[in-house]
PDB file of C-alpha atoms in Angstrom:
ATOM      1  CA  MET E   1       0.000   0.000   0.000  1.00 49.00           C
ATOM      2  CA  ALA E   2       1.404   3.421  -0.986  1.00 52.00           C
ATOM      3  CA  THR E   3       1.491   6.221   1.553  1.00 54.00           C
ATOM      4  CA  ALA E   4       1.364   9.956   0.901  1.00 57.00           C
ATOM      5  CA  PHE E   5       5.155   9.904   0.489  1.00 61.00           C
ATOM      6  CA  GLN E   6       5.339   6.943  -1.894  1.00 65.00           C
ATOM      7  CA  ILE E   7       4.483   7.132  -5.569  1.00 61.00           C
ATOM      8  CA  PRO E   8       3.980   3.764  -7.286  1.00 74.00           C
ATOM      9  CA  GLY E   9       6.086   3.169 -10.365  1.00 83.00           C
ATOM     10  CA  PRO E  10       9.132   5.075 -11.610  1.00 90.00           C
ATOM     11  CA  VAL E  11       9.482   8.806 -10.940  1.00 92.00           C
ATOM     12  CA  PHE E  12      11.364  11.008 -13.414  1.00 95.00           C
ATOM     13  CA  CYS E  13      13.258  14.269 -12.921  1.00 96.00           C
ATOM     14  CA  VAL E  14      11.466  17.323 -14.382  1.00 96.00           C
ATOM     15  CA  VAL E  15      14.823  18.787 -15.509  1.00 96.00           C
ATOM     16  CA  CYS E  16      16.837  15.930 -17.058  1.00 96.00           C
ATOM     17  CA  ASN E  17      14.009  13.385 -17.498  1.00 96.00           C
ATOM     18  CA  GLU E  18      16.110  10.605 -15.913  1.00 96.00           C
ATOM     19  CA  GLU E  19      14.626   8.238 -13.355  1.00 95.00           C
ATOM     20  CA  LEU E  20      14.983   9.267  -9.712  1.00 93.00           C
ATOM     21  CA  ASN E  21      16.526   6.484  -7.641  1.00 87.00           C
ATOM     22  CA  GLY E  22      17.590   6.589  -4.031  1.00 87.00           C
ATOM     23  CA  PRO E  23      17.474   9.440  -1.548  1.00 92.00           C
ATOM     24  CA  HIS E  24      19.134  12.132  -3.693  1.00 93.00           C
ATOM     25  CA  ARG E  25      16.018  13.980  -4.785  1.00 94.00           C
ATOM     26  CA  SER E  26      13.752  16.830  -3.787  1.00 95.00           C
ATOM     27  CA  THR E  27      10.521  18.497  -4.862  1.00 96.00           C
ATOM     28  CA  CYS E  28      10.463  21.968  -6.398  1.00 96.00           C
ATOM     29  CA  GLN E  29       8.754  24.569  -4.228  1.00 93.00           C
ATOM     30  CA  MET E  30       7.479  26.422  -7.335  1.00 92.00           C
ATOM     31  CA  CYS E  31       6.305  23.792  -9.840  1.00 94.00           C
ATOM     32  CA  GLY E  32       6.002  20.798  -7.485  1.00 94.00           C
ATOM     33  CA  GLY E  33       8.070  18.577  -9.772  1.00 96.00           C
ATOM     34  CA  PRO E  34      10.611  16.054  -8.481  1.00 96.00           C
ATOM     35  CA  PHE E  35      14.283  16.596  -9.347  1.00 97.00           C
ATOM     36  CA  HIS E  36      17.760  15.239  -8.551  1.00 96.00           C
ATOM     37  CA  GLN E  37      19.271  16.874  -5.458  1.00 96.00           C
ATOM     38  CA  PRO E  38      22.487  15.314  -4.133  1.00 94.00           C
ATOM     39  CA  TRP E  39      22.546  15.430  -0.336  1.00 92.00           C
ATOM     40  CA  LEU E  40      26.160  14.306   0.068  1.00 92.00           C
ATOM     41  CA  PRO E  41      29.203  16.114  -1.369  1.00 89.00           C
ATOM     42  CA  ASP E  42      30.627  12.910  -2.881  1.00 92.00           C
ATOM     43  CA  SER E  43      27.332  11.807  -4.485  1.00 90.00           C
ATOM     44  CA  ASP E  44      27.359  11.050  -8.202  1.00 90.00           C
ATOM     45  CA  ALA E  45      23.712  12.170  -8.535  1.00 91.00           C
ATOM     46  CA  PRO E  46      23.212  15.011 -11.031  1.00 94.00           C
ATOM     47  CA  ARG E  47      22.496  18.469  -9.618  1.00 95.00           C
ATOM     48  CA  CYS E  48      19.176  19.416 -11.242  1.00 97.00           C
ATOM     49  CA  GLY E  49      18.184  22.048  -8.708  1.00 96.00           C
ATOM     50  CA  ARG E  50      19.404  24.128  -5.840  1.00 93.00           C
ATOM     51  CA  GLY E  51      18.494  25.555  -2.504  1.00 91.00           C
ATOM     52  CA  ALA E  52      17.479  29.185  -2.224  1.00 90.00           C
ATOM     53  CA  SER E  53      16.436  31.488   0.579  1.00 88.00           C
ATOM     54  CA  HIS E  54      12.860  32.720   0.710  1.00 83.00           C
ATOM     55  CA  ASP E  55      13.043  36.325   1.915  1.00 84.00           C
ATOM     56  CA  GLU E  56       9.461  36.618   3.166  1.00 87.00           C
ATOM     57  CA  THR E  57       9.391  33.470   5.290  1.00 82.00           C
ATOM     58  CA  LEU E  58      13.103  33.332   6.142  1.00 87.00           C
ATOM     59  CA  ALA E  59      13.190  29.704   5.011  1.00 90.00           C
ATOM     60  CA  VAL E  60      15.374  27.611   2.744  1.00 92.00           C
ATOM     61  CA  VAL E  61      13.447  26.225  -0.231  1.00 93.00           C
ATOM     62  CA  PHE E  62      14.497  23.873  -3.009  1.00 95.00           C
ATOM     63  CA  LEU E  63      13.843  24.737  -6.649  1.00 96.00           C
ATOM     64  CA  CYS E  64      14.423  22.758  -9.827  1.00 96.00           C
ATOM     65  CA  ARG E  65      16.975  24.366 -12.155  1.00 95.00           C
ATOM     66  CA  ASP E  66      14.279  25.374 -14.660  1.00 95.00           C
ATOM     67  CA  CYS E  67      12.255  27.305 -12.067  1.00 94.00           C
ATOM     68  CA  TYR E  68      15.372  28.821 -10.500  1.00 92.00           C
ATOM     69  CA  ASP E  69      16.444  30.115 -13.926  1.00 92.00           C
ATOM     70  CA  ASN E  70      12.848  31.195 -14.788  1.00 87.00           C
ATOM     71  CA  ARG E  71      12.620  28.738 -17.703  1.00 81.00           C
ATOM     72  CA  ARG E  72       9.450  26.996 -16.502  1.00 69.00           C
ATOM     73  CA  PRO E  73       6.089  28.774 -16.330  1.00 64.00           C
ATOM     74  CA  PRO E  74       4.499  28.642 -12.856  1.00 58.00           C
ATOM     75  CA  SER E  75       1.947  25.870 -12.363  1.00 58.00           C
ATOM     76  CA  GLN E  76      -1.659  26.978 -12.556  1.00 50.00           C
ATOM     77  CA  ASN E  77      -3.437  25.059  -9.799  1.00 47.00           C
TER      78      ASN E  77
END
């Protein structure tokens, strides 16, 4: 049975379109898409996003590279 944090089947990075395996991934705060985010300095996972500071909430957020570089239109939910 899948929980709220488990998605059945393969999950693909919104930036490089490669499958996300293991713990080196995050979800974009802007578009909601999953992307590769290495959590260890010696990880061979691609870096498809980055952390950024959110000035209004004084929080660290994670954005995919496309949203960080303003190449992806904001999601319209």
